[in-house]
mmCIF file of C-alpha atoms and ligand atoms in Angstrom:
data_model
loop_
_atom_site.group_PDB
_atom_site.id
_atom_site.type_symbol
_atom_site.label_atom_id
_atom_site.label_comp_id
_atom_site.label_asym_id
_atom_site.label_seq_id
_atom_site.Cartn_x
_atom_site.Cartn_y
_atom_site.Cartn_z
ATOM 1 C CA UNK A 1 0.000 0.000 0.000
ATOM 2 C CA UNK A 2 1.231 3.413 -1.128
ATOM 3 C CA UNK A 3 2.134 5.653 1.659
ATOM 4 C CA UNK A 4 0.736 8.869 0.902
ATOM 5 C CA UNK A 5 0.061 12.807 1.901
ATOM 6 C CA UNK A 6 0.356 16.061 1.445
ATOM 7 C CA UNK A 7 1.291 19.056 3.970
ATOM 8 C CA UNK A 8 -1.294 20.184 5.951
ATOM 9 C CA UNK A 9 -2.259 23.381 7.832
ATOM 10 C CA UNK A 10 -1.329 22.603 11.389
ATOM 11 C CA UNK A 11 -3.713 25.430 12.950
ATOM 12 C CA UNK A 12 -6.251 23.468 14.457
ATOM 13 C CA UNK A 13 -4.190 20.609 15.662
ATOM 14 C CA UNK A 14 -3.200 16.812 15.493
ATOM 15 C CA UNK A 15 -7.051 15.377 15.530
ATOM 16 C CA UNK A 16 -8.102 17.892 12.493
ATOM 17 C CA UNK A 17 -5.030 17.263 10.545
ATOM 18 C CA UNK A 18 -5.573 13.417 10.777
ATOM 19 C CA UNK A 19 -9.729 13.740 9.631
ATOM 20 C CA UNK A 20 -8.456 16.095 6.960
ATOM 21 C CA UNK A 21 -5.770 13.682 5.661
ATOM 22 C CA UNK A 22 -8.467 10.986 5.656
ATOM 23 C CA UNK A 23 -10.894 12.908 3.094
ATOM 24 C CA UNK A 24 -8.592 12.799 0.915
ATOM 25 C CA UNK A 25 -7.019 9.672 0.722
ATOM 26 C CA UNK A 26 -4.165 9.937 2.496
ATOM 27 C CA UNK A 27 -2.383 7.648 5.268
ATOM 28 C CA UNK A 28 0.182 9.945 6.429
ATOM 29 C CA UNK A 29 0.722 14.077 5.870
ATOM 30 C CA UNK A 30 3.455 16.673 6.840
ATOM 31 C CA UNK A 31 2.954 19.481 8.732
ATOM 32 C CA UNK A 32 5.216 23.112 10.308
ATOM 33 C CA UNK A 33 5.927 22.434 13.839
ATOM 34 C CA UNK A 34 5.266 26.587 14.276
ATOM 35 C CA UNK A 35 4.572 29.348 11.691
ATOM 36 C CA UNK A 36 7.068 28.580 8.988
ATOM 37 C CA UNK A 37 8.490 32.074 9.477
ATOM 38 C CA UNK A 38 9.535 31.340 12.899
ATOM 39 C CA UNK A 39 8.230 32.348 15.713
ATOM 40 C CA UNK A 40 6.184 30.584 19.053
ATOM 41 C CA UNK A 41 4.802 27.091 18.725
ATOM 42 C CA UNK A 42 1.218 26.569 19.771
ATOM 43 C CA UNK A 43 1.136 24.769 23.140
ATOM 44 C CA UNK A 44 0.374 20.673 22.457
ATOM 45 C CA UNK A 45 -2.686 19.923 23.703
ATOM 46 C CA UNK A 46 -2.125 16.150 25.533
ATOM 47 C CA UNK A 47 -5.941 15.456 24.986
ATOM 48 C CA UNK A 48 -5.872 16.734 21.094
ATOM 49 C CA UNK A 49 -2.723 14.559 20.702
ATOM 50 C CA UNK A 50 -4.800 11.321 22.386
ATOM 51 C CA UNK A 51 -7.472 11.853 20.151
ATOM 52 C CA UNK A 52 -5.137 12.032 17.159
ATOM 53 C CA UNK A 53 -3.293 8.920 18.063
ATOM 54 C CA UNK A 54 -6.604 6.702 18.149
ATOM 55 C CA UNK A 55 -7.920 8.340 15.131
ATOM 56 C CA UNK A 56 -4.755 7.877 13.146
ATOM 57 C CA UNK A 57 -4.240 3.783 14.388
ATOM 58 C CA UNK A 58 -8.322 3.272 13.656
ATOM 59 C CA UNK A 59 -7.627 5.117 10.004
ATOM 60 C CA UNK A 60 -3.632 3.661 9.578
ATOM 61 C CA UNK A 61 -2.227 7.265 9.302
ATOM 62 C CA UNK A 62 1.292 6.598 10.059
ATOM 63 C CA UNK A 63 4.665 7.936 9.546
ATOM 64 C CA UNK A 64 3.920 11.708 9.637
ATOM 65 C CA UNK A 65 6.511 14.390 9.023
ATOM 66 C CA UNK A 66 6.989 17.430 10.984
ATOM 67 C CA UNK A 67 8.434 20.125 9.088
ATOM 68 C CA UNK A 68 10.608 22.802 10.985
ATOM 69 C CA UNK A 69 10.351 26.534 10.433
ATOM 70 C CA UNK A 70 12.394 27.594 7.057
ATOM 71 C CA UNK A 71 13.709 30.433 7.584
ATOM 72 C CA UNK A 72 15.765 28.506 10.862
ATOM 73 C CA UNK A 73 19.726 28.791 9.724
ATOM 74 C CA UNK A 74 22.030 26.470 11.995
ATOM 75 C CA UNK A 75 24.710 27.635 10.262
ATOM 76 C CA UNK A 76 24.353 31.826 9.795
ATOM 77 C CA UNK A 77 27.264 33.924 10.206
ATOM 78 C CA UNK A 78 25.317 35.641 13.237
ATOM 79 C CA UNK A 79 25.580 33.591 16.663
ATOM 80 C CA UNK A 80 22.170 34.976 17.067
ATOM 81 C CA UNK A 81 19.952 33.755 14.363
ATOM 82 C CA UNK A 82 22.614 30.351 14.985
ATOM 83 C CA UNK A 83 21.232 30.431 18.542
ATOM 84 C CA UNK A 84 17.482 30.643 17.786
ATOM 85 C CA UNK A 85 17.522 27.662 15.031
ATOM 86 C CA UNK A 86 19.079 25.930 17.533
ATOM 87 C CA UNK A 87 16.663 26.719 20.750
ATOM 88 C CA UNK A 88 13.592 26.602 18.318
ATOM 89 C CA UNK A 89 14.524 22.644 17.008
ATOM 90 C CA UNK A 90 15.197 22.046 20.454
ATOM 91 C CA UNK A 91 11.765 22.743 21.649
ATOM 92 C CA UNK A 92 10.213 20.916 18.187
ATOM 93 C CA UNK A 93 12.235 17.560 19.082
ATOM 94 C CA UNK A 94 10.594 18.002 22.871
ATOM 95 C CA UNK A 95 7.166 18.437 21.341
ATOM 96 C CA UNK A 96 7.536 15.402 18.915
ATOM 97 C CA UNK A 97 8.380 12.918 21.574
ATOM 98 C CA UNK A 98 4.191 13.440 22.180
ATOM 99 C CA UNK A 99 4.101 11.556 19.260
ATOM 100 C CA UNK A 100 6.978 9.697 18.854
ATOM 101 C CA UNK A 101 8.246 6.901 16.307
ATOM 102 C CA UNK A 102 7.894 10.143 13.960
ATOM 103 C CA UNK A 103 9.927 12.181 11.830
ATOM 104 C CA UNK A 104 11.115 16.135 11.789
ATOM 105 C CA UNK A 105 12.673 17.436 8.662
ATOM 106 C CA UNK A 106 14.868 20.583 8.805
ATOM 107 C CA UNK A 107 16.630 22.556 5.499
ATOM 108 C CA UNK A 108 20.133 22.593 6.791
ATOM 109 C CA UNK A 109 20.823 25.935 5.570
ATOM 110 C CA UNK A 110 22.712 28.459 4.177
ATOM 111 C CA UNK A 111 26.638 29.091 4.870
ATOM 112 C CA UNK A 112 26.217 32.812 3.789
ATOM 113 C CA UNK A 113 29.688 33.573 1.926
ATOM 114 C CA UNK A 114 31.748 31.380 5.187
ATOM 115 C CA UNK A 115 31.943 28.649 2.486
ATOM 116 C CA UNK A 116 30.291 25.185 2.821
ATOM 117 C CA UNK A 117 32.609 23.586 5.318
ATOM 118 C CA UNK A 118 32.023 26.323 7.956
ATOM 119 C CA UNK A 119 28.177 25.535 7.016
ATOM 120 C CA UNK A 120 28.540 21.880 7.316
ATOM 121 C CA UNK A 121 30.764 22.125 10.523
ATOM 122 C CA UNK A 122 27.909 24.666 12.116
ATOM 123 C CA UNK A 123 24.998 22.151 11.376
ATOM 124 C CA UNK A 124 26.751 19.376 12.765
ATOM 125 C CA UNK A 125 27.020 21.171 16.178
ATOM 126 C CA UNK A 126 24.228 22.289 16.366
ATOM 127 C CA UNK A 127 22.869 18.809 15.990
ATOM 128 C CA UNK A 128 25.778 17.558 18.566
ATOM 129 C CA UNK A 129 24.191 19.855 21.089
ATOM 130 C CA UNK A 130 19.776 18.984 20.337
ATOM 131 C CA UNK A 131 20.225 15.352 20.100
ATOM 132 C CA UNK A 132 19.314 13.151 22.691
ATOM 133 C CA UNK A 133 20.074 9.590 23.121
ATOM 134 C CA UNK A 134 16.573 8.653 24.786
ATOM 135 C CA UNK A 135 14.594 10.707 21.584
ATOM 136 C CA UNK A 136 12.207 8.739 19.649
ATOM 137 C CA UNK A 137 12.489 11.422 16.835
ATOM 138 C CA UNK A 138 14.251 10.741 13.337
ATOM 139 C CA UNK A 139 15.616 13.924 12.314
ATOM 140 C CA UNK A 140 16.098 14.303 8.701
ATOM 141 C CA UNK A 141 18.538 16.613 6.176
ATOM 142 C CA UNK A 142 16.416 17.275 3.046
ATOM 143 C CA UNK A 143 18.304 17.514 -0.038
ATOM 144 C CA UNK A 144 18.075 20.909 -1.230
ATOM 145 C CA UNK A 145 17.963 22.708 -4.725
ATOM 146 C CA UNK A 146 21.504 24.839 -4.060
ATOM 147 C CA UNK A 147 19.445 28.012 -4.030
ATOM 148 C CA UNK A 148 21.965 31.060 -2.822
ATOM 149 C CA UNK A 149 24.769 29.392 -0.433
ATOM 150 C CA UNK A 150 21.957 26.577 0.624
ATOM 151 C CA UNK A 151 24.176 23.719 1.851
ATOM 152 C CA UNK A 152 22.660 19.804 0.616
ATOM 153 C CA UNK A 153 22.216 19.947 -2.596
ATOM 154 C CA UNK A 154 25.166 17.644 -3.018
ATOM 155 C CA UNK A 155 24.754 14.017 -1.717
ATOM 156 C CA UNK A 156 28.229 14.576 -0.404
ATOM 157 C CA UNK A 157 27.570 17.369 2.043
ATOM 158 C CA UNK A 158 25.187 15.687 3.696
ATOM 159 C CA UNK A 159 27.345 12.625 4.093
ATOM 160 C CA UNK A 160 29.736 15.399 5.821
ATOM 161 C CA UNK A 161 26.942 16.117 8.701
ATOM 162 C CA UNK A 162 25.781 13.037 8.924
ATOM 163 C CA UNK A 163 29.622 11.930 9.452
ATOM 164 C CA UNK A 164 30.052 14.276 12.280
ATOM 165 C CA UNK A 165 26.887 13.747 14.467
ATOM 166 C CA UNK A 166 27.550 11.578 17.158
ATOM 167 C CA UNK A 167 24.154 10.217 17.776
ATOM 168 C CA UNK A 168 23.876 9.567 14.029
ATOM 169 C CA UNK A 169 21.549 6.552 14.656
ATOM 170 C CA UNK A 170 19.100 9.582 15.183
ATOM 171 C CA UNK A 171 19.360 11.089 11.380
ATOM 172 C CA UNK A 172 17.800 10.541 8.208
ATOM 173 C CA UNK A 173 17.527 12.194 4.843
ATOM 174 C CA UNK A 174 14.724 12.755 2.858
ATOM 175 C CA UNK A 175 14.829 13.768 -0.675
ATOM 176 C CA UNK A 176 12.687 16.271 -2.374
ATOM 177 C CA UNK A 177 12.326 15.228 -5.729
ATOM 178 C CA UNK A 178 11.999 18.923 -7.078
ATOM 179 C CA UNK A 179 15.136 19.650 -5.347
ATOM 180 C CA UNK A 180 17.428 17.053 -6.314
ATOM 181 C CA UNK A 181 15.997 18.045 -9.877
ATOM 182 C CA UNK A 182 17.249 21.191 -9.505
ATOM 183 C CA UNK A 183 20.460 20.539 -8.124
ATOM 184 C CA UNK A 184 21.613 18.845 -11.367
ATOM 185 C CA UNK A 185 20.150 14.785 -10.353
ATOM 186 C CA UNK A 186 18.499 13.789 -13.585
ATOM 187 C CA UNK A 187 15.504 11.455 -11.652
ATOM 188 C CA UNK A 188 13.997 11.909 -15.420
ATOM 189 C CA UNK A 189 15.859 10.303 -17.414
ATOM 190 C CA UNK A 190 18.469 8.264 -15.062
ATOM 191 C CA UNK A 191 16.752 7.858 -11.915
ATOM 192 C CA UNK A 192 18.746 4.440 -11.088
ATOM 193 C CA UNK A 193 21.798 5.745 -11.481
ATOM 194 C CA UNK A 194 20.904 9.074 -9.096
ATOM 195 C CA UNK A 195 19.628 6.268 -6.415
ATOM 196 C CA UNK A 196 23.196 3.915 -6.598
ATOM 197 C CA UNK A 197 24.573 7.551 -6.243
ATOM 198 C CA UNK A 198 22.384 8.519 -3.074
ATOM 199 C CA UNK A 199 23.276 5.009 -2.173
ATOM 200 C CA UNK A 200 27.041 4.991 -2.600
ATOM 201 C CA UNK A 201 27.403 8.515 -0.678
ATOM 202 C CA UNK A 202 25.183 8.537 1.518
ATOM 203 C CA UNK A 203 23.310 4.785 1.733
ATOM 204 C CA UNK A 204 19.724 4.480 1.085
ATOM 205 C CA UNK A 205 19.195 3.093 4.377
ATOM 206 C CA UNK A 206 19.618 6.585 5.742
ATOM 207 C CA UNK A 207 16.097 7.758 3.391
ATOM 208 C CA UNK A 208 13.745 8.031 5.106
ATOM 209 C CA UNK A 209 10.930 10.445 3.262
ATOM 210 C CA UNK A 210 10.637 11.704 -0.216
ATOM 211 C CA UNK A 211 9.059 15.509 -0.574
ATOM 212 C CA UNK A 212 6.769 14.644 -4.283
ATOM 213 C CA UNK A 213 6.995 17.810 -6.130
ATOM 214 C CA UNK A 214 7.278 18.346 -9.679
ATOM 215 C CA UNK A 215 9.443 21.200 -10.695
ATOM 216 C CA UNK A 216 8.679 24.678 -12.561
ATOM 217 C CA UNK A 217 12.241 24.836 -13.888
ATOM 218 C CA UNK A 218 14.454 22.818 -15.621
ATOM 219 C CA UNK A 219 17.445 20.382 -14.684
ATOM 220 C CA UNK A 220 20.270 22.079 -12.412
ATOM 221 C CA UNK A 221 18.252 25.336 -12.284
ATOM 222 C CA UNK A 222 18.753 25.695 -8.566
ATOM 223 C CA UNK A 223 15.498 27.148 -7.896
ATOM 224 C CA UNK A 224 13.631 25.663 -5.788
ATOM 225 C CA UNK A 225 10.053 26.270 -7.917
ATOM 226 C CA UNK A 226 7.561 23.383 -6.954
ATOM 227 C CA UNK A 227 5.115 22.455 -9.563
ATOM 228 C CA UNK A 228 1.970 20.342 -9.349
ATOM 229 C CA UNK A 229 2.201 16.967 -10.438
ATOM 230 C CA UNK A 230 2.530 16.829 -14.247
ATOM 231 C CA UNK A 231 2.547 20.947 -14.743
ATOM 232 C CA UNK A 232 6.405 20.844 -14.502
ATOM 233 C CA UNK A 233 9.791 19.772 -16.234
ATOM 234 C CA UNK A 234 9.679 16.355 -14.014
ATOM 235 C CA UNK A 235 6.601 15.139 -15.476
ATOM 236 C CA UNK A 236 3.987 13.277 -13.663
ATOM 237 C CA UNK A 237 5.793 9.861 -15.437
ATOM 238 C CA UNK A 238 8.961 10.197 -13.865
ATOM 239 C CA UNK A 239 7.208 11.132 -10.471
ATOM 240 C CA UNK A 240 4.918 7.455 -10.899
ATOM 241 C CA UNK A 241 8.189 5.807 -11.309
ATOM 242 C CA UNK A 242 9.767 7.478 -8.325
ATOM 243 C CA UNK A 243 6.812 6.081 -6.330
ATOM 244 C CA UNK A 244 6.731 2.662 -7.431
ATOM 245 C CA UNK A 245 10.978 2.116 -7.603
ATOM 246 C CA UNK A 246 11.729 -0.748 -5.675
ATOM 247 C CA UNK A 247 14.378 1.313 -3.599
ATOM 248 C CA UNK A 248 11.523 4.265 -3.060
ATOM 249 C CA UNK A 249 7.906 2.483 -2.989
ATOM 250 C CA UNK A 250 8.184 1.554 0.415
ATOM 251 C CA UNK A 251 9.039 4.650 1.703
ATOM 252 C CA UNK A 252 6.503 7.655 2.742
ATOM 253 C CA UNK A 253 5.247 10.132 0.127
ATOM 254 C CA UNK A 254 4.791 13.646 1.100
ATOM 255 C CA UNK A 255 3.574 16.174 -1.881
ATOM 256 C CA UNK A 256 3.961 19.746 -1.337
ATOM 257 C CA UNK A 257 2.708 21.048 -4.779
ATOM 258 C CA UNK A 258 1.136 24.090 -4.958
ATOM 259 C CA UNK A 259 -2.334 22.989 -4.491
ATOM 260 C CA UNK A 260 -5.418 23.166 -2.072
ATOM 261 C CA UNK A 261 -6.501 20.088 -0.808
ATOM 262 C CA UNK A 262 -9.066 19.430 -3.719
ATOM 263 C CA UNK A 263 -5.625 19.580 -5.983
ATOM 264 C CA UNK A 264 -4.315 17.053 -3.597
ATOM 265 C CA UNK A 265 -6.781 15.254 -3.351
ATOM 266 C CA UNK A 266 -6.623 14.392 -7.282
ATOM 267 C CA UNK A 267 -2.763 13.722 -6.992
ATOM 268 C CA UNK A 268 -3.363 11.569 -4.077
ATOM 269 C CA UNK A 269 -5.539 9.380 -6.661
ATOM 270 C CA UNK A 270 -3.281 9.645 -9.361
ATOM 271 C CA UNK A 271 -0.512 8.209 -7.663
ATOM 272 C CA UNK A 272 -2.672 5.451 -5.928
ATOM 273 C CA UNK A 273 -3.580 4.423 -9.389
ATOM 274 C CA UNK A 274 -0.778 4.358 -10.886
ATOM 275 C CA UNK A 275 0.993 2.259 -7.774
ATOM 276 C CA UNK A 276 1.960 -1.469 -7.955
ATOM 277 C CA UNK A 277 1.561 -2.990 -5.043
HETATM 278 FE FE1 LIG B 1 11.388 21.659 2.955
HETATM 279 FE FE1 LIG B 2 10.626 19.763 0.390
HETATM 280 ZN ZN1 LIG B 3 11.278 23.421 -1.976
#
């Protein structure tokens, strides 16, 4: 069974997500742990959360994906804005463990003219000093489209953090297919041999999630554009093939096309049709 959703408004809570994610087909979603721009979290509500987690086992929603804020930087040149991605993923990964066998996903940001190994070094301590060993959190890089001085849109820099986390057992990547698109992986036209490569850098037993998004640009843009599902240089056959790859079709789905639930609704079915079990 495809594992499918789409990211959700997190407003109204864990409960509303999950019956919203059931209309339309899904069996998991993705959702910002706070405003994406930053800011204060809504307080969990324990009861909210309880009713959630017996909605979600009677409906077999599993495997969501909390998204951290965007505009977080663990590795900006100011100790400040440094300081707050750190606090702010610090208080996400204490809020997840309400719901825990889950993942958070975090962009791991932009090295801002210090050069990627002073961004790669920065990320990896900030991780060093938010990871616990008792969490029941995967925390995962995602692949990024090497937008500005963004840091992972190379398979090899996120080998480097990943190499330099102690409690690495805690990580995960997940790949955004619009992304790795437009950092110059052809999934198009040689989507086997971009997998070996994820597997031979980084190992695909460190994937964990795939971000379904078509693309408005083409290959090696670096633009970070989503498209809906077919309305982009991708094309919706490459994305049905991404879905049902033996490596991939296993793994949790998580479209973040420009759509409103209606439009996601109709991708949901899409790629449930064209999925072989
Ligand atoms: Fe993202
Ligand atoms: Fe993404
Ligand atoms: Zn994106």
């Amino acid at each position: 069974m495809l594992t499918i959703g789409c990211h959700l408004s997190s407003s109204k809570g864990y409960l509303a997500m999950g019956k919203e994610a059931v209309k339309i087909d899904a069996n998991t979603f993705q959702f910002f742990t706070r405003n994406p721009r930053g800011g204060n979290a809504k307080a969990i509500v324990p009861s909210d959360v309880e009713a959630y987690l017996a909605f979600a086992r009677e409906h077999g929603i599993h495997q969501i994906l909390a998204h951290a804020p965007y505009t977080l930087n663990a590795c900006s040149a100011d100790e400040g804005l440094r300081d707050f991605a750190r606090r702010t993923m610090a208080d996400d990964l204490e809020r997840m463990e309400f719901t825990p066998g889950n993942c958070y996903n975090f962009h791991p940001g932009s090295h801002v003219k210090q050069g990627v190994e002073t961004g790669i070094r920065l990320i990896a301590e900030m991780l060093n000093q938010i990871l616990k060993p008792e969490q029941r959190t995967t925390v995962l890089l995602e692949t990024m489209a090497g937008k500005g001085s963004e840091v992972g849109s190379r398979f090899e820099e996120l080998r480097e953090i990943l190499d330099r986390v102690e409690l690495s057992h805690h990580m995960g990547v997940c790949l955004d297919t619009c992304h790795v698109w437009d950092g110059g992986y052809d999934i198009v036209h040689h989507l086997d041999e971009v997998l070996d490569e994820f597997d031979r850098v980084i190992g695909l037993n460190r994937l964990k999630a795939i971000h379904l998004n078509d693309s408005l640009n083409p290959l090696g843009a670096r633009k970070d554009r989503h498209a809906k599902i077919g309305e982009g240089h991708i094309g919706a056959d490459a994305l049905i093939r991404v879905t049902n790859h033996p490596a991939l079709k296993h793994l949790p789905f998580y479209l973040e096309t420009p759509n409103e639930l209606e439009g996601y609704q109709a991708e949901i079915a899409l790629m449930r049709k064209c999925y072989q079990e």
